[in-house]
Amino acid sequence: MHKCSLNVTFIGAKWFFPYLCRPNPLRVEPLTIFIMRISNKLIVSSLALITFLSASAEGYQINTLSAKQGGMGHTGTALKLGAESMFFNPAGLGFSSKTLDLTGSFNALKPYVSARNCRSTVMGNTTDFPSKYDAHNNISTPLLLGASFRIYDNLQAGIAFYTPYGSSINWTNNWPGAELNQKVKLATYTIQPTFSYRISPKLSVGAGLMITWGSVDLYKGLISGTTFDSVLLPKLQSMGMDVTPFGTTAPATVNLNGKAEVAFGFNAGVMYDVSSKVTLGANFRSRQLMKVKAGDAKVIYANKLAETALESSLGLINEANFSAAMPLPWVLTIGGSYRPTDRWTLAADVALTGWKTYKHLNIDFLDEKVSAFNQHIAKDYRDAWCFRLGAQYALTHRFDLRFGMMIDTTPVDKHNYNPETPGMTKIEPSAGLSFRPIDRLSIDFSLLYVAGLGSKGASITHEDLLLKSVGMPYEKTFVADYRCNAINASIGLNYSF
């Protein structure tokens, strides 16, 4: 048995048995009396802790949308990309001479995330979990669609649809960090009507209205399996019950599900041809605030025993709708492109994402019975840089080859680290090609590999609900070494005339 389990069992008895020794005129089972007496405290603690709802970095921004530009490290701020410029830099659309330009990119992103050397410290005692824990992640499918058309020779308009932010991870309910996160899915969708005007042969400006909505679906543990085993399991066994320890499985899980209201922002840019070989561009996407006004909360139990022991304490959460707000940060990108020959195009972008605006997460409960437990959780992210390089080589009239690299730095504080989406600096090489079977149609492919540099000794301090409910020291620190890598395959089609 781990050292922590022995000590918690011993200390827990000091608080546990006084509850059981009080008069019991109704002759209710002692365990039931205990559960009833800690009920109010556990409800308060549960509502306070489920507010670790969040989605983290690099952040939850998606950097893999375009199949064509994905092969060039997702550069594009100083490139004239037709309809795709509505995302990268609306000013680039103004240089298009196309009457109609249709584009679509479809991605398949498969992440591989693991946690090692996990340890949990409470009351000065540390429990080590030597196993490796792998997240069971499905394939995510970011996409970018666009259509643009010419109004005048120097005025273009269009509309784009894309998924700028999102996060998906599944740790399951059987790992040491289940109290922090078991599963989360965050999705956002943006429609962007856009106009672009070429002021002169060398200068263009453009802007689009971002109309964004989304949803969040999060599962996290309310009760620690190891704490349940230490505090409640000995009593159950003393009553002659054949009970299997929960171990790292969370006895009770909360599911928070909500849809965000529509938010508005803008995407604006400028592009200038310094010469026939050099182009400069700048783009700014504004901050948006996603608000969930009436999300649903639901408690799920690991088995019948957990439900019998905890339902009287946690059932009220099923009636506790919540509201929450989370920012989609601003992004400022400056880029340049250089065409040394007719066959070669080189590009570089530097992007700064304003994660510093994510200072805290506010969650308010709508039911007056639990409104006293509104939470303001500090996040304290920092602004993060992303560096992108790309090259394109026109192999023939019908084939283009592309190569690229991204370095994406993390905004997450290593000592305030929640494993919803493990944040770490990532190096992302890419390659791609385009094939034009006819002059008006381009078929694009790209492959990008995400190599996370790892986050060793990442930690977060949180509350252990069961210990708090019985009046024991309840601050718990969870530490782990995280690794993350991913593969993104993308295919795109472009048709224009």
Short mmCIF file of N, CA and C in Angstrom, two decimals, residues 198-367:
data_model
loop_
_atom_site.label_atom_id
_atom_site.label_comp_id
_atom_site.label_asym_id
_atom_site.label_seq_id
_atom_site.Cartn_x
_atom_site.Cartn_y
_atom_site.Cartn_z
N ARG A 198 -8.24 46.72 -53.37
CA ARG A 198 -6.87 47.04 -53.79
C ARG A 198 -6.80 48.53 -54.07
N ILE A 199 -6.15 49.27 -53.17
CA ILE A 199 -6.08 50.73 -53.26
C ILE A 199 -5.24 51.17 -54.44
N SER A 200 -4.16 50.46 -54.66
CA SER A 200 -3.26 50.75 -55.78
C SER A 200 -2.71 49.42 -56.27
N PRO A 201 -1.98 49.41 -57.38
CA PRO A 201 -1.44 48.14 -57.85
C PRO A 201 -0.58 47.42 -56.83
N LYS A 202 -0.03 48.15 -55.85
CA LYS A 202 0.87 47.53 -54.87
C LYS A 202 0.26 47.37 -53.47
N LEU A 203 -0.86 48.02 -53.19
CA LEU A 203 -1.39 48.08 -51.83
C LEU A 203 -2.83 47.62 -51.79
N SER A 204 -3.13 46.73 -50.83
CA SER A 204 -4.50 46.23 -50.65
C SER A 204 -4.83 46.16 -49.17
N VAL A 205 -6.10 46.38 -48.86
CA VAL A 205 -6.60 46.22 -47.49
C VAL A 205 -7.83 45.32 -47.53
N GLY A 206 -8.13 44.69 -46.41
CA GLY A 206 -9.29 43.82 -46.35
C GLY A 206 -9.75 43.62 -44.93
N ALA A 207 -11.04 43.28 -44.77
CA ALA A 207 -11.58 43.04 -43.43
C ALA A 207 -12.78 42.11 -43.54
N GLY A 208 -12.98 41.34 -42.49
CA GLY A 208 -14.12 40.43 -42.42
C GLY A 208 -14.74 40.46 -41.04
N LEU A 209 -16.03 40.21 -40.98
CA LEU A 209 -16.76 40.12 -39.72
C LEU A 209 -16.77 38.66 -39.26
N MET A 210 -16.19 38.38 -38.11
CA MET A 210 -16.17 37.02 -37.57
C MET A 210 -17.42 36.79 -36.72
N ILE A 211 -18.21 35.81 -37.11
CA ILE A 211 -19.42 35.43 -36.38
C ILE A 211 -19.18 34.03 -35.84
N THR A 212 -19.02 33.91 -34.54
CA THR A 212 -18.50 32.67 -33.95
C THR A 212 -19.45 32.12 -32.90
N TRP A 213 -19.60 30.81 -32.87
CA TRP A 213 -20.37 30.12 -31.83
C TRP A 213 -19.65 28.81 -31.51
N GLY A 214 -20.10 28.11 -30.47
CA GLY A 214 -19.40 26.89 -30.10
C GLY A 214 -20.10 26.11 -29.01
N SER A 215 -19.41 25.08 -28.50
CA SER A 215 -19.95 24.23 -27.45
C SER A 215 -18.81 23.64 -26.64
N VAL A 216 -19.13 23.23 -25.41
CA VAL A 216 -18.14 22.57 -24.56
C VAL A 216 -18.81 21.39 -23.88
N ASP A 217 -18.08 20.28 -23.76
CA ASP A 217 -18.57 19.06 -23.12
C ASP A 217 -17.41 18.50 -22.31
N LEU A 218 -17.51 18.59 -20.98
CA LEU A 218 -16.38 18.25 -20.11
C LEU A 218 -16.80 17.25 -19.05
N TYR A 219 -15.91 16.28 -18.79
CA TYR A 219 -16.10 15.31 -17.71
C TYR A 219 -14.90 15.41 -16.77
N LYS A 220 -15.15 15.47 -15.47
CA LYS A 220 -14.07 15.46 -14.49
C LYS A 220 -14.54 14.81 -13.20
N GLY A 221 -13.59 14.22 -12.47
CA GLY A 221 -13.93 13.53 -11.24
C GLY A 221 -14.30 14.49 -10.12
N LEU A 222 -15.29 14.10 -9.33
CA LEU A 222 -15.66 14.86 -8.14
C LEU A 222 -15.01 14.29 -6.89
N ILE A 223 -14.85 12.97 -6.86
CA ILE A 223 -14.30 12.28 -5.70
C ILE A 223 -13.09 11.47 -6.14
N SER A 224 -12.02 11.56 -5.38
CA SER A 224 -10.81 10.79 -5.66
C SER A 224 -11.00 9.34 -5.25
N GLY A 225 -10.65 8.42 -6.16
CA GLY A 225 -10.76 7.02 -5.82
C GLY A 225 -9.85 6.62 -4.67
N THR A 226 -8.64 7.14 -4.67
CA THR A 226 -7.70 6.77 -3.60
C THR A 226 -8.15 7.33 -2.25
N THR A 227 -8.74 8.52 -2.24
CA THR A 227 -9.24 9.08 -0.98
C THR A 227 -10.47 8.31 -0.50
N PHE A 228 -11.36 7.94 -1.41
CA PHE A 228 -12.51 7.13 -1.05
C PHE A 228 -12.05 5.83 -0.41
N ASP A 229 -11.04 5.19 -1.02
CA ASP A 229 -10.53 3.94 -0.46
C ASP A 229 -9.96 4.14 0.94
N SER A 230 -9.34 5.28 1.19
CA SER A 230 -8.70 5.52 2.49
C SER A 230 -9.70 5.91 3.57
N VAL A 231 -10.71 6.69 3.21
CA VAL A 231 -11.63 7.25 4.21
C VAL A 231 -12.86 6.38 4.39
N LEU A 232 -13.47 5.91 3.33
CA LEU A 232 -14.74 5.20 3.42
C LEU A 232 -14.61 3.68 3.31
N LEU A 233 -13.66 3.20 2.53
CA LEU A 233 -13.55 1.76 2.30
C LEU A 233 -13.34 0.95 3.59
N PRO A 234 -12.47 1.41 4.54
CA PRO A 234 -12.30 0.62 5.77
C PRO A 234 -13.61 0.42 6.53
N LYS A 235 -14.46 1.44 6.56
CA LYS A 235 -15.73 1.30 7.26
C LYS A 235 -16.64 0.30 6.56
N LEU A 236 -16.69 0.36 5.24
CA LEU A 236 -17.51 -0.58 4.49
C LEU A 236 -17.04 -2.01 4.73
N GLN A 237 -15.74 -2.21 4.75
CA GLN A 237 -15.20 -3.55 4.96
C GLN A 237 -15.45 -4.02 6.39
N SER A 238 -15.42 -3.11 7.36
CA SER A 238 -15.69 -3.47 8.75
C SER A 238 -17.14 -3.90 8.95
N MET A 239 -18.01 -3.48 8.03
CA MET A 239 -19.41 -3.88 8.09
C MET A 239 -19.65 -5.20 7.37
N GLY A 240 -18.55 -5.85 6.96
CA GLY A 240 -18.66 -7.15 6.31
C GLY A 240 -18.94 -7.11 4.84
N MET A 241 -18.81 -5.94 4.23
CA MET A 241 -19.09 -5.80 2.80
C MET A 241 -17.85 -6.17 1.99
N ASP A 242 -18.07 -6.92 0.92
CA ASP A 242 -16.98 -7.28 0.02
C ASP A 242 -16.87 -6.19 -1.04
N VAL A 243 -15.97 -5.25 -0.81
CA VAL A 243 -15.87 -4.06 -1.64
C VAL A 243 -14.53 -4.03 -2.34
N THR A 244 -14.55 -3.83 -3.64
CA THR A 244 -13.32 -3.70 -4.42
C THR A 244 -12.84 -2.25 -4.37
N PRO A 245 -11.59 -2.00 -4.04
CA PRO A 245 -11.08 -0.62 -4.00
C PRO A 245 -11.22 0.06 -5.37
N PHE A 246 -11.45 1.36 -5.34
CA PHE A 246 -11.57 2.12 -6.58
C PHE A 246 -10.21 2.40 -7.21
N GLY A 247 -9.17 2.54 -6.40
CA GLY A 247 -7.85 2.84 -6.94
C GLY A 247 -7.84 4.20 -7.64
N THR A 248 -7.41 4.22 -8.90
CA THR A 248 -7.34 5.49 -9.63
C THR A 248 -8.66 5.84 -10.34
N THR A 249 -9.68 4.98 -10.21
CA THR A 249 -10.98 5.26 -10.83
C THR A 249 -11.78 6.23 -9.97
N ALA A 250 -12.33 7.26 -10.58
CA ALA A 250 -13.14 8.24 -9.84
C ALA A 250 -14.51 7.64 -9.53
N PRO A 251 -14.92 7.56 -8.26
CA PRO A 251 -16.25 7.03 -7.93
C PRO A 251 -17.39 7.86 -8.50
N ALA A 252 -17.20 9.20 -8.56
CA ALA A 252 -18.25 10.09 -9.07
C ALA A 252 -17.63 11.09 -10.03
N THR A 253 -18.30 11.30 -11.16
CA THR A 253 -17.84 12.21 -12.22
C THR A 253 -18.93 13.22 -12.51
N VAL A 254 -18.54 14.46 -12.79
CA VAL A 254 -19.51 15.46 -13.23
C VAL A 254 -19.31 15.74 -14.71
N ASN A 255 -20.41 15.86 -15.42
CA ASN A 255 -20.40 16.24 -16.82
C ASN A 255 -20.98 17.64 -16.95
N LEU A 256 -20.22 18.55 -17.52
CA LEU A 256 -20.67 19.92 -17.77
C LEU A 256 -20.80 20.11 -19.27
N ASN A 257 -22.00 20.45 -19.71
CA ASN A 257 -22.27 20.55 -21.14
C ASN A 257 -23.02 21.84 -21.42
N GLY A 258 -22.54 22.60 -22.39
CA GLY A 258 -23.21 23.85 -22.72
C GLY A 258 -22.89 24.34 -24.11
N LYS A 259 -23.77 25.17 -24.65
CA LYS A 259 -23.58 25.79 -25.96
C LYS A 259 -23.34 27.28 -25.78
N ALA A 260 -22.34 27.79 -26.48
CA ALA A 260 -21.99 29.20 -26.38
C ALA A 260 -22.83 30.03 -27.33
N GLU A 261 -23.18 31.23 -26.86
CA GLU A 261 -23.92 32.15 -27.70
C GLU A 261 -23.02 32.72 -28.80
N VAL A 262 -23.64 33.29 -29.80
CA VAL A 262 -22.89 33.88 -30.92
C VAL A 262 -22.08 35.08 -30.42
N ALA A 263 -20.81 35.12 -30.82
CA ALA A 263 -19.92 36.24 -30.50
C ALA A 263 -19.43 36.87 -31.81
N PHE A 264 -19.08 38.15 -31.75
CA PHE A 264 -18.67 38.87 -32.95
C PHE A 264 -17.26 39.42 -32.78
N GLY A 265 -16.53 39.46 -33.88
CA GLY A 265 -15.20 40.03 -33.90
C GLY A 265 -14.86 40.42 -35.33
N PHE A 266 -13.59 40.75 -35.57
CA PHE A 266 -13.19 41.12 -36.93
C PHE A 266 -11.83 40.54 -37.26
N ASN A 267 -11.61 40.38 -38.54
CA ASN A 267 -10.34 39.89 -39.09
C ASN A 267 -9.92 40.89 -40.17
N ALA A 268 -8.86 41.63 -39.93
CA ALA A 268 -8.47 42.72 -40.85
C ALA A 268 -6.99 42.62 -41.17
N GLY A 269 -6.63 43.13 -42.36
CA GLY A 269 -5.23 43.08 -42.74
C GLY A 269 -4.87 44.06 -43.83
N VAL A 270 -3.57 44.16 -44.06
CA VAL A 270 -3.01 45.02 -45.11
C VAL A 270 -1.89 44.24 -45.78
N MET A 271 -1.71 44.45 -47.09
CA MET A 271 -0.65 43.77 -47.84
C MET A 271 -0.06 44.75 -48.85
N TYR A 272 1.28 44.71 -48.96
CA TYR A 272 1.98 45.67 -49.82
C TYR A 272 3.10 44.99 -50.58
N ASP A 273 3.12 45.21 -51.89
CA ASP A 273 4.21 44.71 -52.72
C ASP A 273 5.37 45.71 -52.70
N VAL A 274 6.42 45.36 -52.00
CA VAL A 274 7.61 46.21 -51.95
C VAL A 274 8.27 46.25 -53.32
N SER A 275 8.28 45.12 -53.99
CA SER A 275 8.83 45.00 -55.34
C SER A 275 8.15 43.82 -56.01
N SER A 276 8.60 43.48 -57.19
CA SER A 276 8.03 42.33 -57.87
C SER A 276 8.39 41.01 -57.20
N LYS A 277 9.39 41.04 -56.31
CA LYS A 277 9.85 39.84 -55.63
C LYS A 277 9.48 39.78 -54.15
N VAL A 278 9.21 40.92 -53.52
CA VAL A 278 9.02 40.99 -52.08
C VAL A 278 7.63 41.54 -51.75
N THR A 279 6.92 40.85 -50.84
CA THR A 279 5.62 41.29 -50.36
C THR A 279 5.61 41.23 -48.84
N LEU A 280 5.02 42.25 -48.22
CA LEU A 280 4.85 42.28 -46.78
C LEU A 280 3.37 42.30 -46.43
N GLY A 281 3.01 41.72 -45.30
CA GLY A 281 1.62 41.70 -44.88
C GLY A 281 1.48 41.71 -43.37
N ALA A 282 0.35 42.20 -42.90
CA ALA A 282 0.02 42.19 -41.47
C ALA A 282 -1.45 41.88 -41.32
N ASN A 283 -1.76 41.11 -40.29
CA ASN A 283 -3.14 40.66 -40.07
C ASN A 283 -3.45 40.70 -38.58
N PHE A 284 -4.70 41.08 -38.25
CA PHE A 284 -5.13 41.09 -36.85
C PHE A 284 -6.52 40.48 -36.75
N ARG A 285 -6.63 39.45 -35.91
CA ARG A 285 -7.94 38.86 -35.58
C ARG A 285 -8.27 39.24 -34.15
N SER A 286 -9.43 39.82 -33.95
CA SER A 286 -9.78 40.38 -32.65
C SER A 286 -10.17 39.30 -31.64
N ARG A 287 -10.15 39.69 -30.38
CA ARG A 287 -10.58 38.83 -29.29
C ARG A 287 -12.10 38.68 -29.32
N GLN A 288 -12.57 37.47 -29.01
CA GLN A 288 -13.99 37.22 -28.84
C GLN A 288 -14.22 36.54 -27.50
N LEU A 289 -15.40 36.70 -26.95
CA LEU A 289 -15.73 36.10 -25.66
C LEU A 289 -16.88 35.13 -25.86
N MET A 290 -16.60 33.84 -25.60
CA MET A 290 -17.63 32.82 -25.73
C MET A 290 -18.35 32.66 -24.39
N LYS A 291 -19.67 32.80 -24.42
CA LYS A 291 -20.47 32.75 -23.19
C LYS A 291 -21.47 31.60 -23.25
N VAL A 292 -21.44 30.78 -22.20
CA VAL A 292 -22.46 29.75 -22.00
C VAL A 292 -23.42 30.29 -20.95
N LYS A 293 -24.67 30.50 -21.32
CA LYS A 293 -25.62 31.14 -20.40
C LYS A 293 -26.35 30.16 -19.48
N ALA A 294 -26.59 28.94 -19.94
CA ALA A 294 -27.34 27.98 -19.12
C ALA A 294 -26.89 26.57 -19.47
N GLY A 295 -25.67 26.22 -19.03
CA GLY A 295 -25.17 24.87 -19.26
C GLY A 295 -25.77 23.88 -18.29
N ASP A 296 -25.73 22.60 -18.67
CA ASP A 296 -26.29 21.53 -17.84
C ASP A 296 -25.18 20.79 -17.11
N ALA A 297 -25.48 20.40 -15.86
CA ALA A 297 -24.55 19.61 -15.05
C ALA A 297 -25.19 18.27 -14.71
N LYS A 298 -24.39 17.21 -14.75
CA LYS A 298 -24.91 15.87 -14.47
C LYS A 298 -23.84 15.05 -13.77
N VAL A 299 -24.24 14.29 -12.74
CA VAL A 299 -23.32 13.44 -11.99
C VAL A 299 -23.44 12.00 -12.49
N ILE A 300 -22.29 11.36 -12.73
CA ILE A 300 -22.23 9.97 -13.19
C ILE A 300 -21.40 9.18 -12.18
N TYR A 301 -21.89 8.01 -11.80
CA TYR A 301 -21.22 7.19 -10.77
C TYR A 301 -20.53 6.00 -11.41
N ALA A 302 -19.41 5.59 -10.81
CA ALA A 302 -18.62 4.49 -11.36
C ALA A 302 -19.34 3.15 -11.22
N ASN A 303 -20.10 2.98 -10.14
CA ASN A 303 -20.85 1.74 -9.93
C ASN A 303 -21.97 2.00 -8.92
N LYS A 304 -22.72 0.96 -8.60
CA LYS A 304 -23.87 1.10 -7.70
C LYS A 304 -23.44 1.49 -6.30
N LEU A 305 -22.31 0.94 -5.85
CA LEU A 305 -21.81 1.29 -4.52
C LEU A 305 -21.55 2.78 -4.41
N ALA A 306 -20.87 3.34 -5.41
CA ALA A 306 -20.58 4.77 -5.38
C ALA A 306 -21.87 5.59 -5.39
N GLU A 307 -22.85 5.15 -6.17
CA GLU A 307 -24.12 5.89 -6.23
C GLU A 307 -24.83 5.84 -4.88
N THR A 308 -24.85 4.66 -4.25
CA THR A 308 -25.53 4.52 -2.96
C THR A 308 -24.87 5.39 -1.90
N ALA A 309 -23.54 5.43 -1.91
CA ALA A 309 -22.82 6.17 -0.87
C ALA A 309 -22.84 7.68 -1.08
N LEU A 310 -22.93 8.13 -2.35
CA LEU A 310 -22.69 9.55 -2.64
C LEU A 310 -23.89 10.31 -3.19
N GLU A 311 -24.95 9.61 -3.62
CA GLU A 311 -26.06 10.30 -4.28
C GLU A 311 -26.71 11.35 -3.38
N SER A 312 -26.85 11.05 -2.09
CA SER A 312 -27.49 12.02 -1.19
C SER A 312 -26.67 13.30 -1.08
N SER A 313 -25.37 13.20 -1.31
CA SER A 313 -24.51 14.37 -1.21
C SER A 313 -24.40 15.13 -2.53
N LEU A 314 -24.37 14.39 -3.64
CA LEU A 314 -24.04 15.01 -4.92
C LEU A 314 -25.24 15.22 -5.83
N GLY A 315 -26.40 14.68 -5.47
CA GLY A 315 -27.55 14.75 -6.36
C GLY A 315 -27.98 16.15 -6.72
N LEU A 316 -27.77 17.11 -5.81
CA LEU A 316 -28.21 18.48 -6.08
C LEU A 316 -27.51 19.08 -7.30
N ILE A 317 -26.32 18.58 -7.61
CA ILE A 317 -25.57 19.12 -8.75
C ILE A 317 -26.34 18.91 -10.05
N ASN A 318 -27.15 17.83 -10.10
CA ASN A 318 -27.93 17.57 -11.32
C ASN A 318 -28.92 18.69 -11.62
N GLU A 319 -29.24 19.51 -10.63
CA GLU A 319 -30.19 20.60 -10.81
C GLU A 319 -29.49 21.95 -10.95
N ALA A 320 -28.15 21.95 -10.96
CA ALA A 320 -27.39 23.21 -10.91
C ALA A 320 -26.90 23.61 -12.29
N ASN A 321 -27.73 24.34 -13.03
CA ASN A 321 -27.27 24.91 -14.30
C ASN A 321 -26.19 25.96 -14.03
N PHE A 322 -25.34 26.18 -15.01
CA PHE A 322 -24.24 27.12 -14.82
C PHE A 322 -24.09 28.03 -16.03
N SER A 323 -23.47 29.17 -15.82
CA SER A 323 -23.05 30.05 -16.91
C SER A 323 -21.55 30.22 -16.82
N ALA A 324 -20.91 30.40 -17.96
CA ALA A 324 -19.45 30.52 -17.99
C ALA A 324 -19.04 31.39 -19.16
N ALA A 325 -17.84 31.92 -19.09
CA ALA A 325 -17.30 32.74 -20.18
C ALA A 325 -15.83 32.40 -20.37
N MET A 326 -15.42 32.30 -21.64
CA MET A 326 -14.05 31.94 -21.96
C MET A 326 -13.61 32.72 -23.20
N PRO A 327 -12.44 33.33 -23.18
CA PRO A 327 -12.02 34.15 -24.32
C PRO A 327 -11.41 33.34 -25.45
N LEU A 328 -11.64 33.81 -26.67
CA LEU A 328 -10.87 33.40 -27.83
C LEU A 328 -9.93 34.57 -28.11
N PRO A 329 -8.64 34.44 -27.85
CA PRO A 329 -7.75 35.60 -27.80
C PRO A 329 -7.48 36.22 -29.17
N TRP A 330 -7.00 37.46 -29.14
CA TRP A 330 -6.61 38.14 -30.36
C TRP A 330 -5.31 37.54 -30.91
N VAL A 331 -5.13 37.67 -32.21
CA VAL A 331 -3.91 37.17 -32.87
C VAL A 331 -3.39 38.25 -33.81
N LEU A 332 -2.14 38.65 -33.63
CA LEU A 332 -1.47 39.61 -34.51
C LEU A 332 -0.36 38.87 -35.26
N THR A 333 -0.40 38.94 -36.60
CA THR A 333 0.59 38.23 -37.41
C THR A 333 1.22 39.20 -38.41
N ILE A 334 2.53 39.15 -38.49
CA ILE A 334 3.29 39.92 -39.48
C ILE A 334 4.07 38.93 -40.34
N GLY A 335 4.03 39.14 -41.65
CA GLY A 335 4.70 38.18 -42.52
C GLY A 335 5.35 38.82 -43.73
N GLY A 336 6.20 38.06 -44.37
CA GLY A 336 6.86 38.49 -45.61
C GLY A 336 7.02 37.32 -46.55
N SER A 337 7.02 37.59 -47.83
CA SER A 337 7.28 36.55 -48.82
C SER A 337 8.30 37.05 -49.83
N TYR A 338 9.05 36.12 -50.40
CA TYR A 338 10.14 36.46 -51.33
C TYR A 338 10.14 35.45 -52.46
N ARG A 339 10.18 35.93 -53.69
CA ARG A 339 10.20 35.08 -54.88
C ARG A 339 11.53 35.28 -55.61
N PRO A 340 12.55 34.50 -55.24
CA PRO A 340 13.87 34.69 -55.85
C PRO A 340 13.91 34.31 -57.33
N THR A 341 13.06 33.32 -57.71
CA THR A 341 12.95 32.93 -59.11
C THR A 341 11.48 32.66 -59.42
N ASP A 342 11.20 32.36 -60.66
CA ASP A 342 9.82 32.06 -61.04
C ASP A 342 9.31 30.78 -60.38
N ARG A 343 10.22 29.89 -60.04
CA ARG A 343 9.81 28.60 -59.48
C ARG A 343 9.72 28.61 -57.95
N TRP A 344 10.48 29.44 -57.30
CA TRP A 344 10.57 29.42 -55.84
C TRP A 344 9.74 30.53 -55.21
N THR A 345 9.04 30.19 -54.10
CA THR A 345 8.38 31.17 -53.23
C THR A 345 8.73 30.83 -51.79
N LEU A 346 9.28 31.80 -51.08
CA LEU A 346 9.64 31.64 -49.67
C LEU A 346 8.75 32.54 -48.82
N ALA A 347 8.36 32.07 -47.63
CA ALA A 347 7.47 32.86 -46.77
C ALA A 347 7.84 32.67 -45.31
N ALA A 348 7.60 33.71 -44.52
CA ALA A 348 7.82 33.66 -43.07
C ALA A 348 6.75 34.49 -42.37
N ASP A 349 6.20 33.94 -41.31
CA ASP A 349 5.22 34.63 -40.48
C ASP A 349 5.65 34.58 -39.02
N VAL A 350 5.36 35.65 -38.29
CA VAL A 350 5.53 35.67 -36.84
C VAL A 350 4.20 36.09 -36.24
N ALA A 351 3.64 35.26 -35.38
CA ALA A 351 2.32 35.53 -34.79
C ALA A 351 2.43 35.64 -33.28
N LEU A 352 1.74 36.62 -32.73
CA LEU A 352 1.63 36.79 -31.28
C LEU A 352 0.17 36.62 -30.91
N THR A 353 -0.11 35.66 -30.03
CA THR A 353 -1.49 35.40 -29.58
C THR A 353 -1.67 35.94 -28.18
N GLY A 354 -2.73 36.71 -28.00
CA GLY A 354 -2.95 37.42 -26.74
C GLY A 354 -3.58 36.57 -25.66
N TRP A 355 -2.91 35.48 -25.29
CA TRP A 355 -3.44 34.61 -24.23
C TRP A 355 -3.45 35.30 -22.87
N LYS A 356 -2.71 36.38 -22.73
CA LYS A 356 -2.67 37.07 -21.45
C LYS A 356 -4.05 37.59 -21.04
N THR A 357 -4.95 37.72 -22.01
CA THR A 357 -6.32 38.14 -21.70
C THR A 357 -7.08 37.06 -20.94
N TYR A 358 -6.57 35.83 -20.96
CA TYR A 358 -7.21 34.73 -20.23
C TYR A 358 -6.68 34.73 -18.80
N LYS A 359 -7.13 35.67 -18.01
CA LYS A 359 -6.65 35.83 -16.63
C LYS A 359 -7.40 34.94 -15.66
N HIS A 360 -8.68 34.71 -15.91
CA HIS A 360 -9.46 33.88 -15.01
C HIS A 360 -10.66 33.30 -15.76
N LEU A 361 -11.24 32.30 -15.17
CA LEU A 361 -12.44 31.66 -15.69
C LEU A 361 -13.57 31.88 -14.68
N ASN A 362 -14.64 32.52 -15.12
CA ASN A 362 -15.77 32.80 -14.26
C ASN A 362 -16.90 31.82 -14.54
N ILE A 363 -17.40 31.20 -13.48
CA ILE A 363 -18.56 30.32 -13.61
C ILE A 363 -19.56 30.70 -12.52
N ASP A 364 -20.80 30.95 -12.94
CA ASP A 364 -21.86 31.34 -12.01
C ASP A 364 -22.99 30.33 -12.11
N PHE A 365 -23.47 29.89 -10.94
CA PHE A 365 -24.59 28.96 -10.91
C PHE A 365 -25.91 29.72 -10.88
N LEU A 366 -26.87 29.25 -11.67
CA LEU A 366 -28.11 29.97 -11.85
C LEU A 366 -29.14 29.67 -10.76
N ASP A 367 -29.03 28.52 -10.12
CA ASP A 367 -29.95 28.16 -9.05
C ASP A 367 -29.57 28.95 -7.79
#
